[in-house]
Amino acid sequence: MELFFLALLVVIMAGALGSGYPVAFALPGAAIITIVLAGLSGYLFTGSADAFFHSGGPQQWLSAGTLNLRGVYWEVERDTLIAIPLFIFMGIMLQRSKIAEDLLVTMAKLFGPVPGGLGISVVFVGALLAATTGIVGATVVAMGLISLPAMLRNNYSPSLATGTIAASGTLGQIIPPSIVLIILADQLASATDQAGTARKALHKSSTGELSMPSSFDVASTSAGEMFLGAFVPGILLVLLYMAYILIYALINPKAAPAVHAKGESTFDRKFWGQVFLTLVPPLTLIFLVLGSIITGVATVNQAGAIGAAGALIMAGYRLYEGNKKLTYVPALLALASLGVMAFLIKNFDMNLKSASSAEDWMGITVGVIAASVLMFSLIWSGWRVLRIERTMHGVMLETAKTTSLVFIILLGAAMLTAAFRAFGGEELVREFLNGLPGGFWTQFVIVMAVIFILGFFLDFIEIAVVVVPIVAPILLMDPSANITAVWLGVMIGLNIQTSFLTPPFGFALFYLRGVAPSSVKTTQMYKGVIAFITLQLLALGIVGAYPPLVNYLPNRVSLLSETAPPPVNPKLQYCIEEYTGTQLASGADPKRAIDRIRALDISTLPKDLQKDLTKGYDNADKALENLAIAFESEQKVIAASDEYRPLQRTVRKIEKDVRKLEEEADELKKFFTRLNSEETAARRARLEAEREELLVEAKHLLETIPENWDEAHKTFAELTTAEQKARQMYRRQVDGAWEAPSVVLAVLADNEAFNALEGELTQMRGYIETVAEGDESAEDTLKALEAKFGAVEGAGDVKKALGKARRALKPKKFDREKALKEFDKSTAEFAEQKAWRAEAAGLAPDLQAYLEDIRGTLGIRSQRRLDRDQALYMASCNAKHRDISLNF
């Protein structure tokens, strides 16, 4: 019956959408109706409202939907959704202020003389508008109204013209900032949590180990990472579009002729000035919005606010038709105030709480004035936009409508997802995908195909919020592909983009049909988009085959940022060891530095430091040996994996089927234990028999496991264990190789600070001798000196002796004699340390040289952060998906 109600849910939703019922109400309506019907049917036919649910009952699943609704607004982790209305406002403002029109007209003149130049200009402007607006409808309509007549007048093929405009208008879905990327990031954030839990459970069931190494965890993503990941694929798509139009024009010049300038003055100084004024403001806005996210200066929400403010200022001077001298004044004031604030932030401490000097307060005062000027320019621009044709009114209305549409669909999808899970739909999809032959890539291709087909009928928002939460955890969990969330999100985003072009419900086609002249037939539009859909699928294939196109830029920005993860981060260890190996192979020789430091005479140091240093050198030698063992073990694992992998897949498939049967048996047991009445006795007996059959089938499946599995698994596990052990030993040893010399160097570096305390220590004896018994200040006085020695590296023994003397002066345990005795120990320790510190001071340059020699190899893990070359290597290394399934 669960399958019946699951099918009913899909039928009600599809019927409502097909009849034209609003999506915002079709999604939650289908969920509520189906849950209520299942609850009533269960109560009427079995006496339990929970009978026809996969787990729980109608109350739980209706409340689960409600909690999902609440989560959209109240979960802190999902605050990136706030950026949606800001980017929508930015896009509509730029479209209503005719800046998009200026771009199209100017670029058409610039690219016109090139074969297919008008089409290339449409793609170029589409990319710019995508990076500034992200609103497909506004972009397609604007380009359709302005470019399509010009292209048709210049004898462009109607199919090529309409296909170019429709495809270019959809670039806003993949070129950041994009609403679909924000929604996908939001959905994938929760999907990665589910995938991580599932992967840990798989690791535990496969290996029997209670915990999974953190390096195998599924990493989450954010809207900022999605923007970075989509940047290169978006540019790739633009280049593919341009290349196609250029090649098409060269092969068939009549379909896309060049448009030559009329007269010699077309490309004069005035024209280039127009190009500058048309291009620079949008490009500046793109730089501010995306640059602030990429550099970590602003979050996605803050960048959205920057974009909205920038669009308002640009609209203020574009729409103004009054005194020409005042046209650009608000924009210039805004730029000047931003420049002043940037200068102040760089050169002054602008924190009110920490301001102390007159210079600080001067910087803050000037900053307040600059911020006030910026606010004035925004208000001035807003007043202009409000007065001129009530543009602000229209923009706010459209922003509210579009934002409401997005959020209402999000809320409805939350209800639908809860209902889908209530009837076991999620597990059904998981079982279907996991049961497919071919592993991850078969699952992935099927999911991509389903999303592509759904694009014929559903909008991108419905696909993102209904399909992604169901399939993403399954794909992210798979250790054989070990894909990143940002790569999956960009792949889905590229796929969803086709939903705007695919007939019969491609929204870009609807928008363009509404503004295209009647001479352009709908069939010509459909024919025109086929080539661009093919190009989108080609881009999808390229990005799928080469994940670094997506993963590299987010990794690079993260590892080069001020908040970069430290080198000890578990996710970086494999690549750090690979980098160290390449350095050793290219000529780096830490062994020479180790041998040189071993030759030093360290007899002047105390025995404990001598022992630590010697152990550190030994660790360095052993680390090099273990790294070589790790690489050798890795090669053995790779060599053995070809024979082991097919056997492992077979056994893991059997074990998965057994777990599925056992779970079904457990579900049956939970169900029939509720059937306690005489009327349900027959049904209970039947269900018990079914459970026994499932358990017998599971037992038979276990018997089909190949006899050589245990021996093969044991042998292979020994190889992987040897590799992991060598890597773990290497990591501990390189830490020790760096720590001991750095500690001794820190001790010697504090020699001056140590010696400076001699006078204060000497005077303290007279104080102890004369302090009155019961004087409460005595303990505090020694405690202050004790703290000073505590701040000196290596002075712990002196501090310890002073501590004992201090405790002997407590009012209730006052013992002057004991205090003096312990104090004398501290002075003796001080004298001893002073002597060996002076003798050992000459070791500092050699220790420093040793640390510098191993910093780029054995010392990487001990640094506060990676240097630039190391970070770039790690970004490239981690950008590739590494199969970790053999560890499961």
Tab-separated table of N, CA and C in Angstrom, residues 736-874:
chain	number	residue	atom	x	y	z
A	736	GLY	N	57.323	15.311	14.964
A	736	GLY	CA	58.422	15.263	15.931
A	736	GLY	C	59.712	15.827	15.384
A	737	ALA	N	59.951	15.619	14.084
A	737	ALA	CA	61.173	16.129	13.460
A	737	ALA	C	61.209	17.652	13.479
A	738	TRP	N	60.054	18.281	13.432
A	738	TRP	CA	59.995	19.742	13.455
A	738	TRP	C	59.914	20.276	14.888
A	739	GLU	N	59.149	19.571	15.727
A	739	GLU	CA	58.838	20.112	17.054
A	739	GLU	C	60.076	20.272	17.935
A	740	ALA	N	60.906	19.230	18.034
A	740	ALA	CA	62.042	19.284	18.961
A	740	ALA	C	63.007	20.426	18.630
A	741	PRO	N	63.494	20.564	17.404
A	741	PRO	CA	64.396	21.694	17.109
A	741	PRO	C	63.713	23.053	17.291
A	742	SER	N	62.435	23.145	16.937
A	742	SER	CA	61.751	24.433	17.070
A	742	SER	C	61.592	24.819	18.531
A	743	VAL	N	61.395	23.813	19.418
A	743	VAL	CA	61.301	24.102	20.850
A	743	VAL	C	62.640	24.611	21.380
A	744	VAL	N	63.732	23.941	21.026
A	744	VAL	CA	65.068	24.374	21.478
A	744	VAL	C	65.376	25.773	20.942
A	745	LEU	N	64.999	26.019	19.668
A	745	LEU	CA	65.233	27.338	19.083
A	745	LEU	C	64.438	28.413	19.817
A	746	ALA	N	63.204	28.086	20.199
A	746	ALA	CA	62.378	29.047	20.942
A	746	ALA	C	62.979	29.332	22.310
A	747	VAL	N	63.540	28.285	22.941
A	747	VAL	CA	64.194	28.478	24.249
A	747	VAL	C	65.369	29.436	24.114
A	748	LEU	N	66.220	29.207	23.112
A	748	LEU	CA	67.401	30.055	22.925
A	748	LEU	C	67.006	31.477	22.513
A	749	ALA	N	65.899	31.587	21.794
A	749	ALA	CA	65.449	32.920	21.383
A	749	ALA	C	65.009	33.766	22.566
A	750	ASP	N	64.640	33.105	23.664
A	750	ASP	CA	64.189	33.818	24.863
A	750	ASP	C	65.316	34.053	25.874
A	751	ASN	N	66.558	33.856	25.452
A	751	ASN	CA	67.684	34.059	26.372
A	751	ASN	C	67.695	35.464	26.965
A	752	GLU	N	67.468	36.440	26.132
A	752	GLU	CA	67.527	37.829	26.602
A	752	GLU	C	66.428	38.093	27.625
A	753	ALA	N	65.226	37.597	27.327
A	753	ALA	CA	64.117	37.789	28.264
A	753	ALA	C	64.385	37.052	29.575
A	754	PHE	N	65.020	35.881	29.484
A	754	PHE	CA	65.344	35.102	30.671
A	754	PHE	C	66.346	35.863	31.550
A	755	ASN	N	67.422	36.351	30.940
A	755	ASN	CA	68.463	37.061	31.702
A	755	ASN	C	67.934	38.355	32.310
A	756	ALA	N	66.959	38.979	31.648
A	756	ALA	CA	66.428	40.250	32.141
A	756	ALA	C	65.707	40.101	33.477
A	757	LEU	N	65.327	38.869	33.836
A	757	LEU	CA	64.598	38.635	35.090
A	757	LEU	C	65.541	38.370	36.276
A	758	GLU	N	66.854	38.363	36.025
A	758	GLU	CA	67.802	38.011	37.080
A	758	GLU	C	67.724	38.985	38.256
A	759	GLY	N	67.717	40.279	37.960
A	759	GLY	CA	67.691	41.274	39.039
A	759	GLY	C	66.447	41.155	39.889
A	760	GLU	N	65.321	40.987	39.255
A	760	GLU	CA	64.054	40.867	39.983
A	760	GLU	C	64.035	39.610	40.835
A	761	LEU	N	64.632	38.522	40.311
A	761	LEU	CA	64.691	37.274	41.070
A	761	LEU	C	65.601	37.440	42.300
A	762	THR	N	66.734	38.097	42.100
A	762	THR	CA	67.682	38.293	43.215
A	762	THR	C	67.052	39.096	44.352
A	763	GLN	N	66.316	40.141	43.996
A	763	GLN	CA	65.686	41.001	44.998
A	763	GLN	C	64.570	40.282	45.761
A	764	MET	N	64.024	39.255	45.161
A	764	MET	CA	62.879	38.576	45.770
A	764	MET	C	63.273	37.859	47.077
A	765	ARG	N	64.531	37.461	47.215
A	765	ARG	CA	64.927	36.755	48.444
A	765	ARG	C	64.805	37.693	49.648
A	766	GLY	N	65.254	38.931	49.493
A	766	GLY	CA	65.134	39.881	50.583
A	766	GLY	C	63.683	40.147	50.938
A	767	TYR	N	62.842	40.122	49.946
A	767	TYR	CA	61.415	40.346	50.201
A	767	TYR	C	60.838	39.214	51.042
A	768	ILE	N	61.214	37.952	50.689
A	768	ILE	CA	60.707	36.799	51.440
A	768	ILE	C	61.188	36.835	52.886
A	769	GLU	N	62.440	37.267	53.066
A	769	GLU	CA	63.008	37.308	54.420
A	769	GLU	C	62.303	38.332	55.318
A	770	THR	N	61.777	39.392	54.719
A	770	THR	CA	61.207	40.482	55.528
A	770	THR	C	59.692	40.556	55.513
A	771	VAL	N	59.055	39.807	54.655
A	771	VAL	CA	57.604	39.908	54.556
A	771	VAL	C	56.968	39.450	55.866
A	772	ALA	N	55.952	40.168	56.289
A	772	ALA	CA	55.270	39.847	57.541
A	772	ALA	C	54.423	38.596	57.370
A	773	GLU	N	54.385	37.800	58.438
A	773	GLU	CA	53.571	36.574	58.401
A	773	GLU	C	52.092	36.955	58.263
A	774	GLY	N	51.419	36.291	57.373
A	774	GLY	CA	50.006	36.559	57.166
A	774	GLY	C	49.738	37.652	56.145
A	775	ASP	N	50.802	38.246	55.582
A	775	ASP	CA	50.625	39.301	54.578
A	775	ASP	C	50.058	38.671	53.296
A	776	GLU	N	48.838	39.069	52.951
A	776	GLU	CA	48.160	38.466	51.796
A	776	GLU	C	48.796	38.883	50.474
A	777	SER	N	49.563	39.978	50.453
A	777	SER	CA	50.172	40.434	49.201
A	777	SER	C	51.405	39.616	48.817
A	778	ALA	N	51.953	38.851	49.781
A	778	ALA	CA	53.174	38.088	49.500
A	778	ALA	C	52.953	37.075	48.383
A	779	GLU	N	51.857	36.379	48.471
A	779	GLU	CA	51.572	35.357	47.454
A	779	GLU	C	51.397	35.987	46.078
A	780	ASP	N	50.732	37.138	46.037
A	780	ASP	CA	50.509	37.806	44.751
A	780	ASP	C	51.826	38.309	44.164
A	781	THR	N	52.731	38.771	45.032
A	781	THR	CA	54.017	39.287	44.555
A	781	THR	C	54.829	38.183	43.877
A	782	LEU	N	54.899	37.022	44.504
A	782	LEU	CA	55.622	35.896	43.891
A	782	LEU	C	54.897	35.377	42.653
A	783	LYS	N	53.584	35.450	42.710
A	783	LYS	CA	52.804	34.957	41.564
A	783	LYS	C	53.080	35.787	40.319
A	784	ALA	N	53.290	37.112	40.509
A	784	ALA	CA	53.604	37.984	39.381
A	784	ALA	C	54.943	37.602	38.755
A	785	LEU	N	55.951	37.314	39.608
A	785	LEU	CA	57.250	36.908	39.096
A	785	LEU	C	57.161	35.532	38.441
A	786	GLU	N	56.397	34.674	39.063
A	786	GLU	CA	56.190	33.330	38.512
A	786	GLU	C	55.604	33.416	37.102
A	787	ALA	N	54.637	34.334	36.906
A	787	ALA	CA	54.015	34.505	35.595
A	787	ALA	C	55.029	34.996	34.561
A	788	LYS	N	55.943	35.861	34.969
A	788	LYS	CA	56.962	36.357	34.035
A	788	LYS	C	57.878	35.232	33.569
A	789	PHE	N	58.263	34.350	34.493
A	789	PHE	CA	59.084	33.201	34.083
A	789	PHE	C	58.257	32.229	33.233
A	790	GLY	N	56.961	32.155	33.532
A	790	GLY	CA	56.105	31.274	32.730
A	790	GLY	C	56.015	31.711	31.288
A	791	ALA	N	56.178	33.020	31.034
A	791	ALA	CA	56.122	33.536	29.668
A	791	ALA	C	57.410	33.315	28.903
A	792	VAL	N	58.479	32.880	29.596
A	792	VAL	CA	59.772	32.637	28.956
A	792	VAL	C	59.868	31.166	28.587
A	793	GLU	N	60.156	30.888	27.329
A	793	GLU	CA	60.252	29.505	26.860
A	793	GLU	C	61.402	28.784	27.558
A	794	GLY	N	61.098	27.610	28.149
A	794	GLY	CA	62.123	26.783	28.763
A	794	GLY	C	62.409	27.088	30.220
A	795	ALA	N	61.715	28.101	30.788
A	795	ALA	CA	61.978	28.482	32.186
A	795	ALA	C	60.996	27.815	33.134
A	796	GLY	N	60.468	26.701	32.756
A	796	GLY	CA	59.446	26.023	33.557
A	796	GLY	C	59.950	25.560	34.910
A	797	ASP	N	61.208	25.108	34.987
A	797	ASP	CA	61.740	24.621	36.266
A	797	ASP	C	61.879	25.762	37.277
A	798	VAL	N	62.296	26.922	36.800
A	798	VAL	CA	62.383	28.083	37.691
A	798	VAL	C	60.986	28.458	38.167
A	799	LYS	N	60.053	28.467	37.263
A	799	LYS	CA	58.664	28.807	37.599
A	799	LYS	C	58.093	27.811	38.611
A	800	LYS	N	58.411	26.539	38.422
A	800	LYS	CA	57.913	25.502	39.328
A	800	LYS	C	58.427	25.703	40.749
A	801	ALA	N	59.711	26.003	40.885
A	801	ALA	CA	60.305	26.234	42.216
A	801	ALA	C	59.720	27.485	42.862
A	802	LEU	N	59.512	28.530	42.078
A	802	LEU	CA	58.881	29.741	42.607
A	802	LEU	C	57.456	29.464	43.074
A	803	GLY	N	56.784	28.573	42.367
A	803	GLY	CA	55.421	28.215	42.753
A	803	GLY	C	55.382	27.552	44.116
A	804	LYS	N	56.359	26.700	44.382
A	804	LYS	CA	56.418	26.047	45.698
A	804	LYS	C	56.720	27.071	46.795
A	805	ALA	N	57.590	28.027	46.482
A	805	ALA	CA	57.890	29.079	47.456
A	805	ALA	C	56.654	29.938	47.707
A	806	ARG	N	55.915	30.232	46.662
A	806	ARG	CA	54.701	31.029	46.806
A	806	ARG	C	53.675	30.340	47.702
A	807	ARG	N	53.497	29.041	47.492
A	807	ARG	CA	52.500	28.315	48.297
A	807	ARG	C	52.900	28.262	49.769
A	808	ALA	N	54.213	28.306	50.039
A	808	ALA	CA	54.691	28.296	51.442
A	808	ALA	C	54.407	29.627	52.141
A	809	LEU	N	54.060	30.665	51.386
A	809	LEU	CA	53.779	31.976	51.982
A	809	LEU	C	52.287	32.257	52.127
A	810	LYS	N	51.473	31.245	51.886
A	810	LYS	CA	50.040	31.444	52.075
A	810	LYS	C	49.752	31.799	53.529
A	811	PRO	N	48.816	32.725	53.769
A	811	PRO	CA	48.552	33.186	55.148
A	811	PRO	C	48.283	32.051	56.126
A	812	LYS	N	47.520	31.039	55.711
A	812	LYS	CA	47.150	29.957	56.629
A	812	LYS	C	48.233	28.886	56.733
A	813	LYS	N	49.187	28.870	55.796
A	813	LYS	CA	50.254	27.854	55.807
A	813	LYS	C	51.629	28.532	55.738
A	814	PHE	N	51.745	29.660	56.376
A	814	PHE	CA	52.968	30.465	56.260
A	814	PHE	C	54.172	29.709	56.827
A	815	ASP	N	55.201	29.528	55.987
A	815	ASP	CA	56.421	28.826	56.396
A	815	ASP	C	57.587	29.499	55.673
A	816	ARG	N	58.179	30.511	56.342
A	816	ARG	CA	59.231	31.297	55.706
A	816	ARG	C	60.446	30.434	55.359
A	817	GLU	N	60.760	29.531	56.249
A	817	GLU	CA	61.936	28.691	56.044
A	817	GLU	C	61.791	27.831	54.779
A	818	LYS	N	60.634	27.259	54.619
A	818	LYS	CA	60.370	26.426	53.439
A	818	LYS	C	60.364	27.284	52.182
A	819	ALA	N	59.794	28.472	52.319
A	819	ALA	CA	59.742	29.370	51.169
A	819	ALA	C	61.146	29.741	50.705
A	820	LEU	N	62.040	30.048	51.656
A	820	LEU	CA	63.415	30.395	51.302
A	820	LEU	C	64.148	29.212	50.677
A	821	LYS	N	63.873	28.025	51.225
A	821	LYS	CA	64.515	26.811	50.694
A	821	LYS	C	64.115	26.591	49.229
A	822	GLU	N	62.797	26.713	48.951
A	822	GLU	CA	62.334	26.520	47.574
A	822	GLU	C	62.819	27.649	46.676
A	823	PHE	N	62.880	28.854	47.239
A	823	PHE	CA	63.373	29.978	46.444
A	823	PHE	C	64.842	29.779	46.061
A	824	ASP	N	65.640	29.264	47.007
A	824	ASP	CA	67.050	29.004	46.702
A	824	ASP	C	67.184	27.986	45.573
A	825	LYS	N	66.246	27.034	45.524
A	825	LYS	CA	66.255	26.063	44.422
A	825	LYS	C	66.004	26.775	43.090
A	826	SER	N	65.088	27.761	43.124
A	826	SER	CA	64.790	28.487	41.890
A	826	SER	C	65.999	29.291	41.426
A	827	THR	N	66.721	29.910	42.356
A	827	THR	CA	67.906	30.688	41.965
A	827	THR	C	69.016	29.778	41.450
A	828	ALA	N	69.128	28.589	42.074
A	828	ALA	CA	70.128	27.635	41.592
A	828	ALA	C	69.781	27.172	40.174
A	829	GLU	N	68.502	26.896	39.956
A	829	GLU	CA	68.052	26.493	38.619
A	829	GLU	C	68.283	27.621	37.620
A	830	PHE	N	68.037	28.855	38.080
A	830	PHE	CA	68.253	30.008	37.200
A	830	PHE	C	69.722	30.106	36.797
A	831	ALA	N	70.598	29.960	37.778
A	831	ALA	CA	72.032	30.065	37.492
A	831	ALA	C	72.477	28.973	36.525
A	832	GLU	N	71.972	27.780	36.733
A	832	GLU	CA	72.335	26.661	35.857
A	832	GLU	C	71.836	26.922	34.433
A	833	GLN	N	70.592	27.390	34.337
A	833	GLN	CA	70.041	27.673	33.014
A	833	GLN	C	70.793	28.802	32.334
A	834	LYS	N	71.117	29.820	33.093
A	834	LYS	CA	71.826	30.963	32.511
A	834	LYS	C	73.147	30.519	31.887
A	835	ALA	N	73.788	29.589	32.567
A	835	ALA	CA	75.082	29.107	32.078
A	835	ALA	C	74.921	28.338	30.767
A	836	TRP	N	74.028	27.331	30.771
A	836	TRP	CA	73.934	26.539	29.543
A	836	TRP	C	73.265	27.318	28.399
A	837	ARG	N	72.384	28.245	28.722
A	837	ARG	CA	71.787	29.076	27.671
A	837	ARG	C	72.875	29.897	26.952
A	838	ALA	N	73.806	30.454	27.731
A	838	ALA	CA	74.884	31.238	27.130
A	838	ALA	C	75.776	30.370	26.251
A	839	GLU	N	76.106	29.166	26.729
A	839	GLU	CA	76.980	28.266	25.960
A	839	GLU	C	76.272	27.748	24.701
A	840	ALA	N	74.959	27.510	24.810
A	840	ALA	CA	74.223	26.912	23.686
A	840	ALA	C	73.708	27.938	22.694
A	841	ALA	N	73.890	29.228	22.963
A	841	ALA	CA	73.351	30.268	22.084
A	841	ALA	C	73.859	30.127	20.651
A	842	GLY	N	75.065	29.609	20.486
A	842	GLY	CA	75.629	29.461	19.151
A	842	GLY	C	74.941	28.410	18.298
A	843	LEU	N	74.095	27.570	18.934
A	843	LEU	CA	73.379	26.544	18.167
A	843	LEU	C	72.213	27.123	17.366
A	844	ALA	N	71.733	28.310	17.747
A	844	ALA	CA	70.520	28.867	17.151
A	844	ALA	C	70.592	28.997	15.630
A	845	PRO	N	71.678	29.555	15.056
A	845	PRO	CA	71.721	29.679	13.588
A	845	PRO	C	71.631	28.334	12.872
A	846	ASP	N	72.294	27.312	13.423
A	846	ASP	CA	72.267	25.997	12.784
A	846	ASP	C	70.869	25.363	12.878
A	847	LEU	N	70.223	25.525	14.034
A	847	LEU	CA	68.865	24.999	14.186
A	847	LEU	C	67.892	25.718	13.240
A	848	GLN	N	68.065	27.034	13.133
A	848	GLN	CA	67.209	27.810	12.227
A	848	GLN	C	67.416	27.361	10.786
A	849	ALA	N	68.679	27.123	10.405
A	849	ALA	CA	68.991	26.680	9.041
A	849	ALA	C	68.370	25.305	8.769
A	850	TYR	N	68.420	24.425	9.776
A	850	TYR	CA	67.829	23.090	9.633
A	850	TYR	C	66.329	23.197	9.380
A	851	LEU	N	65.655	24.023	10.186
A	851	LEU	CA	64.204	24.171	10.029
A	851	LEU	C	63.852	24.760	8.663
A	852	GLU	N	64.666	25.708	8.197
A	852	GLU	CA	64.424	26.286	6.882
A	852	GLU	C	64.623	25.240	5.791
A	853	ASP	N	65.602	24.354	5.975
A	853	ASP	CA	65.888	23.324	4.971
A	853	ASP	C	64.753	22.308	4.855
A	854	ILE	N	64.086	21.993	5.960
A	854	ILE	CA	63.033	20.964	5.906
A	854	ILE	C	61.626	21.584	5.855
A	855	ARG	N	61.539	22.923	5.859
A	855	ARG	CA	60.231	23.582	5.898
A	855	ARG	C	59.340	23.152	4.728
A	856	GLY	N	59.915	23.037	3.545
A	856	GLY	CA	59.121	22.712	2.359
A	856	GLY	C	58.913	21.240	2.124
A	857	THR	N	59.401	20.385	3.026
A	857	THR	CA	59.209	18.931	2.863
A	857	THR	C	58.664	18.344	4.168
A	858	LEU	N	59.565	17.987	5.066
A	858	LEU	CA	59.138	17.357	6.319
A	858	LEU	C	58.429	18.338	7.254
A	859	GLY	N	58.611	19.623	7.039
A	859	GLY	CA	58.047	20.597	7.969
A	859	GLY	C	56.732	21.209	7.539
A	860	ILE	N	56.139	20.745	6.440
A	860	ILE	CA	54.917	21.377	5.928
A	860	ILE	C	53.784	21.315	6.944
A	861	ARG	N	53.588	20.159	7.549
A	861	ARG	CA	52.458	19.984	8.481
A	861	ARG	C	52.545	20.916	9.686
A	862	SER	N	53.732	21.328	10.049
A	862	SER	CA	53.915	22.125	11.266
A	862	SER	C	53.807	23.625	11.031
A	863	GLN	N	53.566	24.038	9.769
A	863	GLN	CA	53.445	25.467	9.485
A	863	GLN	C	52.039	25.961	9.832
A	864	ARG	N	51.933	27.264	10.025
A	864	ARG	CA	50.621	27.842	10.325
A	864	ARG	C	49.718	27.771	9.106
A	865	ARG	N	50.288	27.934	7.941
A	865	ARG	CA	49.530	27.837	6.697
A	865	ARG	C	50.464	27.456	5.561
A	866	LEU	N	49.908	27.019	4.457
A	866	LEU	CA	50.690	26.653	3.285
A	866	LEU	C	51.205	27.907	2.589
A	867	ASP	N	52.390	27.808	1.971
A	867	ASP	CA	52.825	28.927	1.147
A	867	ASP	C	52.110	28.844	-0.209
A	868	ARG	N	52.335	29.821	-1.055
A	868	ARG	CA	51.559	29.919	-2.289
A	868	ARG	C	51.747	28.694	-3.196
A	869	ASP	N	52.998	28.289	-3.410
A	869	ASP	CA	53.256	27.139	-4.295
A	869	ASP	C	52.607	25.872	-3.742
A	870	GLN	N	52.727	25.678	-2.440
A	870	GLN	CA	52.122	24.502	-1.816
A	870	GLN	C	50.596	24.549	-1.938
A	871	ALA	N	50.016	25.727	-1.702
A	871	ALA	CA	48.564	25.861	-1.773
A	871	ALA	C	48.056	25.573	-3.184
A	872	LEU	N	48.774	26.055	-4.190
A	872	LEU	CA	48.356	25.811	-5.574
A	872	LEU	C	48.447	24.322	-5.915
A	873	TYR	N	49.490	23.658	-5.414
A	873	TYR	CA	49.612	22.215	-5.649
A	873	TYR	C	48.451	21.469	-4.984
A	874	MET	N	48.159	21.826	-3.727
A	874	MET	CA	47.061	21.167	-3.003
A	874	MET	C	45.721	21.417	-3.696
